[in-house]
mmCIF file of C-alpha atoms and ligand atoms in Angstrom:
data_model
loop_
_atom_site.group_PDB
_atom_site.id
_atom_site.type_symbol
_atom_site.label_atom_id
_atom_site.label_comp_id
_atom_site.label_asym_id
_atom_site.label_seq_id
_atom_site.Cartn_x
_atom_site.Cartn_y
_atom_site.Cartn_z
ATOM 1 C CA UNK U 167 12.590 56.582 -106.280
ATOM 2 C CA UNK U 168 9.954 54.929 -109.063
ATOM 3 C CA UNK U 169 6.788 56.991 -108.312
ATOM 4 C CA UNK U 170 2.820 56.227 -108.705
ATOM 5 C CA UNK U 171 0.437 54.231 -106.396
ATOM 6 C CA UNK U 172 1.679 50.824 -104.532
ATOM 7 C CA UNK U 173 0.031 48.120 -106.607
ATOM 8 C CA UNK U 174 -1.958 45.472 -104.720
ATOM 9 C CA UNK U 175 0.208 41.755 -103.611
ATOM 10 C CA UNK U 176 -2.443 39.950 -105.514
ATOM 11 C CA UNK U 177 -1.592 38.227 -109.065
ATOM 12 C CA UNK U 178 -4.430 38.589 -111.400
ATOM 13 C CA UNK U 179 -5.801 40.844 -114.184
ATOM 14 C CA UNK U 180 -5.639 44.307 -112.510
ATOM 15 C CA UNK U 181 -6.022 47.957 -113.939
ATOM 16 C CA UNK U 182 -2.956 50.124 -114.424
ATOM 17 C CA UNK U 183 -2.985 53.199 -111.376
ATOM 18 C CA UNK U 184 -4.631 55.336 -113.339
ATOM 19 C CA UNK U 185 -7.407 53.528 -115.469
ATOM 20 C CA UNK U 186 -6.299 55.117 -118.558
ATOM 21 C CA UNK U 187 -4.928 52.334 -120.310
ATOM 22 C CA UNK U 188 -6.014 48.388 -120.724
ATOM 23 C CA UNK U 189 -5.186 46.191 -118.029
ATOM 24 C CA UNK U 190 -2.303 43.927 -117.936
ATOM 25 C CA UNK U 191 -1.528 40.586 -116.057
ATOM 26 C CA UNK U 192 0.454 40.497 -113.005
ATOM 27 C CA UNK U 193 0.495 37.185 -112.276
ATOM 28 C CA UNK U 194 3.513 36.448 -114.918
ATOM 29 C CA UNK U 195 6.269 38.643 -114.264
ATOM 30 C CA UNK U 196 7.670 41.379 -116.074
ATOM 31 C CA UNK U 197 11.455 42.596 -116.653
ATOM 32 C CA UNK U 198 10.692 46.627 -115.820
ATOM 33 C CA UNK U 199 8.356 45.431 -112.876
ATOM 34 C CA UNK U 200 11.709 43.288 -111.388
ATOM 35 C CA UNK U 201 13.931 45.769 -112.334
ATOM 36 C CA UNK U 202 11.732 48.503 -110.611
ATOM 37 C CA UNK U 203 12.114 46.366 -107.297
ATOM 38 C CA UNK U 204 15.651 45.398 -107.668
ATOM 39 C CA UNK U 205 16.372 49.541 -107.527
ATOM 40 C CA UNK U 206 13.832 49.121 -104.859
ATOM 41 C CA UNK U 207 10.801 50.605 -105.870
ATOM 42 C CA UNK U 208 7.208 49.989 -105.601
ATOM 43 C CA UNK U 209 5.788 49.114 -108.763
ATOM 44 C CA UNK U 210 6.310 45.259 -108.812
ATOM 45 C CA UNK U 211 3.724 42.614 -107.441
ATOM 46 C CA UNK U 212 4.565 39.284 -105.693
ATOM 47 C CA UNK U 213 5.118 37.670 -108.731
ATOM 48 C CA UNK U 214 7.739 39.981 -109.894
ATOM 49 C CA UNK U 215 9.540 39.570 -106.054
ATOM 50 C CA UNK U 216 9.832 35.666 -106.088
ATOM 51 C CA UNK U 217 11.406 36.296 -109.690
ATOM 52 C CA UNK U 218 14.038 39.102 -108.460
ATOM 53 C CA UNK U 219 14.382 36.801 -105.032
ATOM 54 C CA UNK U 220 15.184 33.809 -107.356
ATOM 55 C CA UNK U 221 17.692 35.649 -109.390
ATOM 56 C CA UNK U 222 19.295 37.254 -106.114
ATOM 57 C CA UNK U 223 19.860 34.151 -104.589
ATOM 58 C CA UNK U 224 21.650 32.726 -107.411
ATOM 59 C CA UNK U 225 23.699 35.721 -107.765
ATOM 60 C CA UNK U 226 23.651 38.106 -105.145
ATOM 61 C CA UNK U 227 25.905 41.118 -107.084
ATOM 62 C CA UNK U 228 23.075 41.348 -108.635
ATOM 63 C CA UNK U 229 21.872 44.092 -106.758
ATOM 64 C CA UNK U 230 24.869 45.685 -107.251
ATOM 65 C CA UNK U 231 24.736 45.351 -110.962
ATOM 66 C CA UNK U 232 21.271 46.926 -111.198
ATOM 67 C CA UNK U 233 22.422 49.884 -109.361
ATOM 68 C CA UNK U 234 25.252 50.001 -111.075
ATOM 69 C CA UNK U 235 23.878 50.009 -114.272
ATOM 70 C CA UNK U 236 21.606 52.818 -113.270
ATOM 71 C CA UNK U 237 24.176 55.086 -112.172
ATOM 72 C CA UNK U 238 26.167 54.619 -115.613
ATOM 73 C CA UNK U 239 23.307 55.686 -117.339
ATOM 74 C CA UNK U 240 23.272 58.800 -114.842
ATOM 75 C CA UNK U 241 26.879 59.325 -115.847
ATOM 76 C CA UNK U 242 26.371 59.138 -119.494
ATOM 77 C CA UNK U 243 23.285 61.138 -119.733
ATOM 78 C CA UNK U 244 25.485 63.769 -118.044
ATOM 79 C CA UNK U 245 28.262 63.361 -120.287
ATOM 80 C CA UNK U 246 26.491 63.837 -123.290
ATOM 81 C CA UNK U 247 24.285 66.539 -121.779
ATOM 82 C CA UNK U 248 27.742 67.799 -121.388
ATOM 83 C CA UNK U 249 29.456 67.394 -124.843
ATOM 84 C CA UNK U 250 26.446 69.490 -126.525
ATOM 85 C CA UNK U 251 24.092 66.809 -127.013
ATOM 86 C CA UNK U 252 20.327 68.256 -126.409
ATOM 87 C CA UNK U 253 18.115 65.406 -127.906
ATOM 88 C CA UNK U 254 17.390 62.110 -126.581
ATOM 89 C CA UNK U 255 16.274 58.672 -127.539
ATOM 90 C CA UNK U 256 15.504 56.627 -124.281
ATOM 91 C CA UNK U 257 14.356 53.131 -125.971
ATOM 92 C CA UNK U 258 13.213 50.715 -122.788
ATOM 93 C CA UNK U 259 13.231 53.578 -120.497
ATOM 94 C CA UNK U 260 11.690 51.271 -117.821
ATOM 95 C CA UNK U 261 9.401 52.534 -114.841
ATOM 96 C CA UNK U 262 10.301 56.367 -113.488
ATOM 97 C CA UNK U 263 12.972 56.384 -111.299
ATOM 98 C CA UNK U 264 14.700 59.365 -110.442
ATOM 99 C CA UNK U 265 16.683 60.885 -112.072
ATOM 100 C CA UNK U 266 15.296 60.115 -115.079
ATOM 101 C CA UNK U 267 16.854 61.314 -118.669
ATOM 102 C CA UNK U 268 15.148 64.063 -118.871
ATOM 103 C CA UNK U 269 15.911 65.404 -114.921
ATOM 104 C CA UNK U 270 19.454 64.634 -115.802
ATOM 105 C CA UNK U 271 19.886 66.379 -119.127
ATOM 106 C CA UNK U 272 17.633 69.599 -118.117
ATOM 107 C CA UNK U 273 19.491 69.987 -115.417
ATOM 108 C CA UNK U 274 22.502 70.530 -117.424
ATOM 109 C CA UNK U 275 20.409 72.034 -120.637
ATOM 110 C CA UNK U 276 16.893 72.721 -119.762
ATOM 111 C CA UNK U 277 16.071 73.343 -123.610
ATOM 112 C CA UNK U 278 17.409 69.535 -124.092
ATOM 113 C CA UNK U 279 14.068 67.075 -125.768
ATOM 114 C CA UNK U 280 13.257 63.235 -124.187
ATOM 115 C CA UNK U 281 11.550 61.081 -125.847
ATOM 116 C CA UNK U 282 10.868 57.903 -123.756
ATOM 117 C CA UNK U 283 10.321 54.681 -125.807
ATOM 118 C CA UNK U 284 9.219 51.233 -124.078
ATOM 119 C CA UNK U 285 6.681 48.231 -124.745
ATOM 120 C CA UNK U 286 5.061 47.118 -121.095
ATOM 121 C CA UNK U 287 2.189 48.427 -120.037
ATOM 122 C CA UNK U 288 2.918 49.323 -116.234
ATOM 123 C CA UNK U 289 5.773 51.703 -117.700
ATOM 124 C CA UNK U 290 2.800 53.516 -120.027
ATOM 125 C CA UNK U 291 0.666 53.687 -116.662
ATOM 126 C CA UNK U 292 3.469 55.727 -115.332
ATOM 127 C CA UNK U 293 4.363 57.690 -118.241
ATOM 128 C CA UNK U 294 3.066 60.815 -116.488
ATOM 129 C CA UNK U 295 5.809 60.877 -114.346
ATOM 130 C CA UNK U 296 8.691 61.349 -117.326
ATOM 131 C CA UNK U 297 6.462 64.240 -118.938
ATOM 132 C CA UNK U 298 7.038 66.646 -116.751
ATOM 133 C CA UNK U 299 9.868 68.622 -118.251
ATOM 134 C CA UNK U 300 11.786 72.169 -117.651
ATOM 135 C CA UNK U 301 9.253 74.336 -120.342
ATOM 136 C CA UNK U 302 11.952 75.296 -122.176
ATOM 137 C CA UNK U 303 12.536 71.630 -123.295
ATOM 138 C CA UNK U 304 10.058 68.701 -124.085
ATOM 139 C CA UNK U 305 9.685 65.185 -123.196
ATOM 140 C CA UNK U 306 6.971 62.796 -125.026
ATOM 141 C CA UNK U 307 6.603 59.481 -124.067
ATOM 142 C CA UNK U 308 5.879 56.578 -126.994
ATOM 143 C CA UNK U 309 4.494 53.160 -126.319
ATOM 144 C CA UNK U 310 6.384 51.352 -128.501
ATOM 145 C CA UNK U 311 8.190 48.037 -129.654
ATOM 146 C CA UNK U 312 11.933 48.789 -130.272
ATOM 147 C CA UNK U 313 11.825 46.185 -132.490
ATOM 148 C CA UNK U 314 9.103 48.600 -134.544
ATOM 149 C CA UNK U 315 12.252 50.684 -135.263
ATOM 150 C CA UNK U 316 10.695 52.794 -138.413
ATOM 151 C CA UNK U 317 7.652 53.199 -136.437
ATOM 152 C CA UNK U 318 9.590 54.860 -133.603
ATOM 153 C CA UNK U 319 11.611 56.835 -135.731
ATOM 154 C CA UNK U 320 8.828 58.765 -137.200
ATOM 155 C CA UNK U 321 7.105 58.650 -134.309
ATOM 156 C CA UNK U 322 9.818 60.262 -132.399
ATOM 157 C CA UNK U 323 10.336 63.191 -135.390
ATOM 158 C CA UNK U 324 7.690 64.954 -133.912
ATOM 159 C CA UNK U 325 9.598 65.447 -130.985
ATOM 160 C CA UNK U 326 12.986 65.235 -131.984
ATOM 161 C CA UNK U 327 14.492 66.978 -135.087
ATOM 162 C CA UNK U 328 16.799 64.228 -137.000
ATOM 163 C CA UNK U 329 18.797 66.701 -138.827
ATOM 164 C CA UNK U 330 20.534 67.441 -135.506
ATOM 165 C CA UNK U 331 22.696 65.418 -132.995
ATOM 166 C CA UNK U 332 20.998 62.917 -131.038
ATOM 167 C CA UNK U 333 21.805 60.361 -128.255
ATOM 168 C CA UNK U 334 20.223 57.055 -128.698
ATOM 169 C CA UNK U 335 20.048 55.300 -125.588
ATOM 170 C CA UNK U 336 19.574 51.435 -125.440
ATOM 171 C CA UNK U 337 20.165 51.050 -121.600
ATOM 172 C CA UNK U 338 19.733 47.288 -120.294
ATOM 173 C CA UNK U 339 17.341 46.164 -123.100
ATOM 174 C CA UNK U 340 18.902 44.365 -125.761
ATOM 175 C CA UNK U 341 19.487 41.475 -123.662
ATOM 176 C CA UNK U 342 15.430 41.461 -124.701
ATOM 177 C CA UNK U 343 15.705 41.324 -127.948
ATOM 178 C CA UNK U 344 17.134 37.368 -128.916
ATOM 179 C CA UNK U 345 19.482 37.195 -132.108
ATOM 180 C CA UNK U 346 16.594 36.141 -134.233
ATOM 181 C CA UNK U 347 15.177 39.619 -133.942
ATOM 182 C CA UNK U 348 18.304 40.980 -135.476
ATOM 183 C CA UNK U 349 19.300 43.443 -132.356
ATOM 184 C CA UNK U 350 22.485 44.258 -134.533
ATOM 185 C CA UNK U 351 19.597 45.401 -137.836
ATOM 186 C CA UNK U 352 18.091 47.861 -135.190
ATOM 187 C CA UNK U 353 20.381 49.236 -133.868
ATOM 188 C CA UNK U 354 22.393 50.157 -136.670
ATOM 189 C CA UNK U 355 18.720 51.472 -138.247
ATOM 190 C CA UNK U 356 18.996 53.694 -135.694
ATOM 191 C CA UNK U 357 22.361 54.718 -135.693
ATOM 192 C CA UNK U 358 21.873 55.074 -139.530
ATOM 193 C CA UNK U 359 18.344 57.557 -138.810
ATOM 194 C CA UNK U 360 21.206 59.927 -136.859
ATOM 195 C CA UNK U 361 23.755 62.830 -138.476
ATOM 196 C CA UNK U 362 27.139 62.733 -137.418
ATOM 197 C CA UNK U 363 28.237 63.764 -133.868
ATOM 198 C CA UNK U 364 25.376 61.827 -132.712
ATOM 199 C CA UNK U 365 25.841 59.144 -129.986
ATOM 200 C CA UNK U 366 24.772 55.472 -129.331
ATOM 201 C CA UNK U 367 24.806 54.982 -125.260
ATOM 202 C CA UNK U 368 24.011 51.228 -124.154
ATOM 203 C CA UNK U 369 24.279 48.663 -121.669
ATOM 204 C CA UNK U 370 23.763 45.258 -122.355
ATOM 205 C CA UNK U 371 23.894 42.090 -119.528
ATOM 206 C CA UNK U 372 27.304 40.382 -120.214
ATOM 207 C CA UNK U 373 27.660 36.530 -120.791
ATOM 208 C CA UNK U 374 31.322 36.209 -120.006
ATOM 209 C CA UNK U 375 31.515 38.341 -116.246
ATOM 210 C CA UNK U 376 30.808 35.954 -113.521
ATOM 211 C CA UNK U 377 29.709 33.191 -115.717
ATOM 212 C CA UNK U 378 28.086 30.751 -113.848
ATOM 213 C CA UNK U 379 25.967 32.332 -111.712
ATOM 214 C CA UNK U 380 24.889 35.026 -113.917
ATOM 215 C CA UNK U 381 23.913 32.269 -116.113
ATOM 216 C CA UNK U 382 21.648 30.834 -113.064
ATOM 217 C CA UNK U 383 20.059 34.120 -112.357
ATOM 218 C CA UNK U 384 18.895 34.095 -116.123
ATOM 219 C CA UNK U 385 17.321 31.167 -115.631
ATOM 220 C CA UNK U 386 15.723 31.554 -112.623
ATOM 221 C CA UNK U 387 13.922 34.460 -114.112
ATOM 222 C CA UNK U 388 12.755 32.380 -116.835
ATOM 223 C CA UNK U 389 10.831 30.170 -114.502
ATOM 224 C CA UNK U 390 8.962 32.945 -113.618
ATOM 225 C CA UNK U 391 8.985 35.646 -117.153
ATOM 226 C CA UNK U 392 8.436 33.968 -120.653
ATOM 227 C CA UNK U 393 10.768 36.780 -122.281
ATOM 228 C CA UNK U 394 14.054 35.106 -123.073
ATOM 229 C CA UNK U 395 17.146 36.758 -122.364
ATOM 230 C CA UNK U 396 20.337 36.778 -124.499
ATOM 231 C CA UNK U 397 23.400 37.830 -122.412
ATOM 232 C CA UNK U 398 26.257 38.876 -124.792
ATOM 233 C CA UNK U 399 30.414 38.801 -124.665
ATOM 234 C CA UNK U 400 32.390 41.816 -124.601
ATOM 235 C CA UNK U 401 32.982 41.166 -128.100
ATOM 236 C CA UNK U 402 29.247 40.409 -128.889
ATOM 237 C CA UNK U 403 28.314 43.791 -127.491
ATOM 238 C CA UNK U 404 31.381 45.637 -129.452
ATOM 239 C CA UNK U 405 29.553 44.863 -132.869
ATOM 240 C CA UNK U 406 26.619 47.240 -132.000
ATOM 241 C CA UNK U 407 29.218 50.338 -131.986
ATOM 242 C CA UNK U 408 30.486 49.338 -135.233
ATOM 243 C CA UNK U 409 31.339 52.367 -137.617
ATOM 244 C CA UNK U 410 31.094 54.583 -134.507
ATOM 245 C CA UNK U 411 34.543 55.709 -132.058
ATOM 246 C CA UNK U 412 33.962 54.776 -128.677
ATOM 247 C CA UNK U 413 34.208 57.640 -126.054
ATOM 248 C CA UNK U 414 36.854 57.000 -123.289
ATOM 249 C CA UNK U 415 37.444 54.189 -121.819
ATOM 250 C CA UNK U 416 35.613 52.340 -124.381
ATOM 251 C CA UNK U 417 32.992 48.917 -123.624
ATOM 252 C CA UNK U 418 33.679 48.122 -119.951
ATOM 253 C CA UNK U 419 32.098 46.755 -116.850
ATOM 254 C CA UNK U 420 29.089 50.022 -116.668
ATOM 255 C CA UNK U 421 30.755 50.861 -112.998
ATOM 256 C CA UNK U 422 34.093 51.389 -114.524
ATOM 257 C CA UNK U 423 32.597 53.645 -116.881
ATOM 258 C CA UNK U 424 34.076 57.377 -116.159
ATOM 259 C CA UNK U 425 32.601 56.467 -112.374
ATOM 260 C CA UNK U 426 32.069 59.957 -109.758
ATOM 261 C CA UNK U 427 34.178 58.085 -106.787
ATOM 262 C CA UNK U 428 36.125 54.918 -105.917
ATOM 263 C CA UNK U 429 33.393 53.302 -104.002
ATOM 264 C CA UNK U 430 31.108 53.591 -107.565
ATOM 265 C CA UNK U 431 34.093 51.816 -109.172
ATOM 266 C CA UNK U 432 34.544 49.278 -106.852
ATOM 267 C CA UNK U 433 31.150 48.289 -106.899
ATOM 268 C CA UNK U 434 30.915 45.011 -109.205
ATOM 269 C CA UNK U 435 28.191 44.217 -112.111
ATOM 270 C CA UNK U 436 27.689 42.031 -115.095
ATOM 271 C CA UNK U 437 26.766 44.587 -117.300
ATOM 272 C CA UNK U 438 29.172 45.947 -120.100
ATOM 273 C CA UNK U 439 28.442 49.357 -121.280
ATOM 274 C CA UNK U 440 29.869 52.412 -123.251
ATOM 275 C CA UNK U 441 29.138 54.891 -125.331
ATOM 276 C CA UNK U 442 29.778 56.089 -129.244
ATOM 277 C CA UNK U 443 30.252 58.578 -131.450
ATOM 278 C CA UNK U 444 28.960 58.826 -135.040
ATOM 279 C CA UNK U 445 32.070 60.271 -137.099
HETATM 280 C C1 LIG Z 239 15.870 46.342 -117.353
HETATM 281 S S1 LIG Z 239 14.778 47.627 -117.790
HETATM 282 C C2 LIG Z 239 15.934 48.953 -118.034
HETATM 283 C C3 LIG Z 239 15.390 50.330 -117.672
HETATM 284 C C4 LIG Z 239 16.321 51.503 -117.917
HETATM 285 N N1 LIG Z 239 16.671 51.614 -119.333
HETATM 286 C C5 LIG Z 239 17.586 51.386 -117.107
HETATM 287 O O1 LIG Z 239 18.619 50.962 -117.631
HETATM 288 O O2 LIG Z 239 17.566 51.732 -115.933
HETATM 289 C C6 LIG Z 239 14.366 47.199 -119.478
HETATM 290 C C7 LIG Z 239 13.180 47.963 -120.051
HETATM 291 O O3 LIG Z 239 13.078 47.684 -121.440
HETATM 292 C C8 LIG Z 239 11.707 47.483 -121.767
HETATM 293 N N2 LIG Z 239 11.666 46.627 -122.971
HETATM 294 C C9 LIG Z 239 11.984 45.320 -123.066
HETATM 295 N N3 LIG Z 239 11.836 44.887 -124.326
HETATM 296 C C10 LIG Z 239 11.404 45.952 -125.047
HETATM 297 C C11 LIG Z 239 11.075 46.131 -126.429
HETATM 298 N N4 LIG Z 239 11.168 45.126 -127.305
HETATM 299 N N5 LIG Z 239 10.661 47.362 -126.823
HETATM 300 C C12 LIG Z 239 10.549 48.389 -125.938
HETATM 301 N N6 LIG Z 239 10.853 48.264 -124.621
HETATM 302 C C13 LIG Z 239 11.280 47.067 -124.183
HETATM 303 C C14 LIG Z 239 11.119 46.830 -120.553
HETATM 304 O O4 LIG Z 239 9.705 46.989 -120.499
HETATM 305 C C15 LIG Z 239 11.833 47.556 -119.430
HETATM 306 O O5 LIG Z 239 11.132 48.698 -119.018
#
């Protein structure tokens, strides 16, 4: 479950839970705030519930998807964890839920290094939560703009050591980042910052699952969050893995994605995901 103190129902300019860091408006709403209460958690205000209501009415897998999406990121934490990897990228790493990256991959390395990457304010206020890593490890925690991708990059190299293997995850954020912004320019900066036998890990909301109402979801969130949202084709989200060799079974629906059990499988989303290897 997210963690940190219940915010009030009340839109407005309010402090963050701690005070530490500038206050930020909660009466427009904000992806990791709706996101946070689709998983069910706490950290959202009224505005951010109408928006996830809105968005659940038009498409009620939606709930479904969220999870979904959550537990593939679960599953390929683990799987890289597994396969050697011991240094992480989390870019839009949303507000603390657990497990978070760094539970997961300590758990299967404790010596394995997080560092948590994402632009809104509420997720900063929380922060504390995702530094709290095995000692042997390290976690670090920047407030950043993915779209600042050299700033991150040597940002993160005082966490992470480049020379070696690392996972870049991009988990449910590039449908943030509108073709203008040139999503495929980052991403293969950062695929480009890695050595070989590192790994790209994303998920990215799909334009072509469940067309119609997906499509009405999107835009009932945009009555209520000025961020557009770009939701991409299968082949659309392909391009981001190019020059890497996608890990069994490839860019798929993120619940048919190695899943634990059949009931994982069977549950739908509208999210592709998959994950790739730098030759
Ligand atoms: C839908 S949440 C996904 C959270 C988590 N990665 C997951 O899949 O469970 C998207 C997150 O990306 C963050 N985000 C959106 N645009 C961003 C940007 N340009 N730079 C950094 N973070 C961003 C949001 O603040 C939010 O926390």
């Amino acid at each position: 479950m997210t963690t940190g103190t219940p915010p009030a129902d009340e839109p407005g300019l309010q402090d963050p839970p701690d005070g530490d860091h500038p206050t930020f408006d909660t009466s427009v709403a904000h992806v990791a705030r709706i996101y946070d209460y689709w998983l069910g958690g706490k950290d959202n205000y009224a505005v951010d519930r109408a928006a996830g209501d809105a968005a659940l009415k038009a498409y009620p897998d939606l709930i479904h998807s969220v999870r979904s999406n959550r537990a593939f990121m679960t599953r390929a934490v683990r799987f890289l964890a597994e396969a050697g990897i011991r240094q992480f990228l989390d870019i839009g790493t949303g507000i603390p839920t657990v497990p978070n990256t760094h539970e997961i991959a300590q758990g299967v390395a404790p010596a394995s290094r997080v560092v948590y990457v994402d632009n809104d304010p509420i997720v900063l206020a929380h922060a504390r939560a995702l530094l709290t890593g095995a000692p042997e490890g390290a976690t670090d925690y920047l407030d950043a703009d993915l779209r600042d991708t050299g700033a991150i990059l040597d940002r993160a190299a005082q966490t992470l050591d480049f020379s070696q293997p690392v996972a870049v995850m991009l988990m449910a954020i590039l449908h943030l980042v509108p073709d203008i912004d040139d999503p495929y320019g980052i991403v293969a900066q950062l695929a480009g910052a890695v050595p070989a036998g590192s790994y790209l890990a994303l998920s990215q909301i799909a334009s072509d699952i469940d067309v119609d109402a997906v499509a009405e979801a999107r835009d009932q969130v945009g009555r209520y969050m000025p961020v557009k949202q770009t939701y991409r084709t299968h082949a659309e989200v392909m391009r981001f893995f190019e020059g890497l060799e996608m890990v069994d079974p490839g860019l798929v629906p993120v619940q048919k994605w190695r899943p634990d059990t059949a009931a994982e499988a069977a549950r739908p989303s509208a999210l592709w995901g998959g994950v790739g290897r730098k030759p």
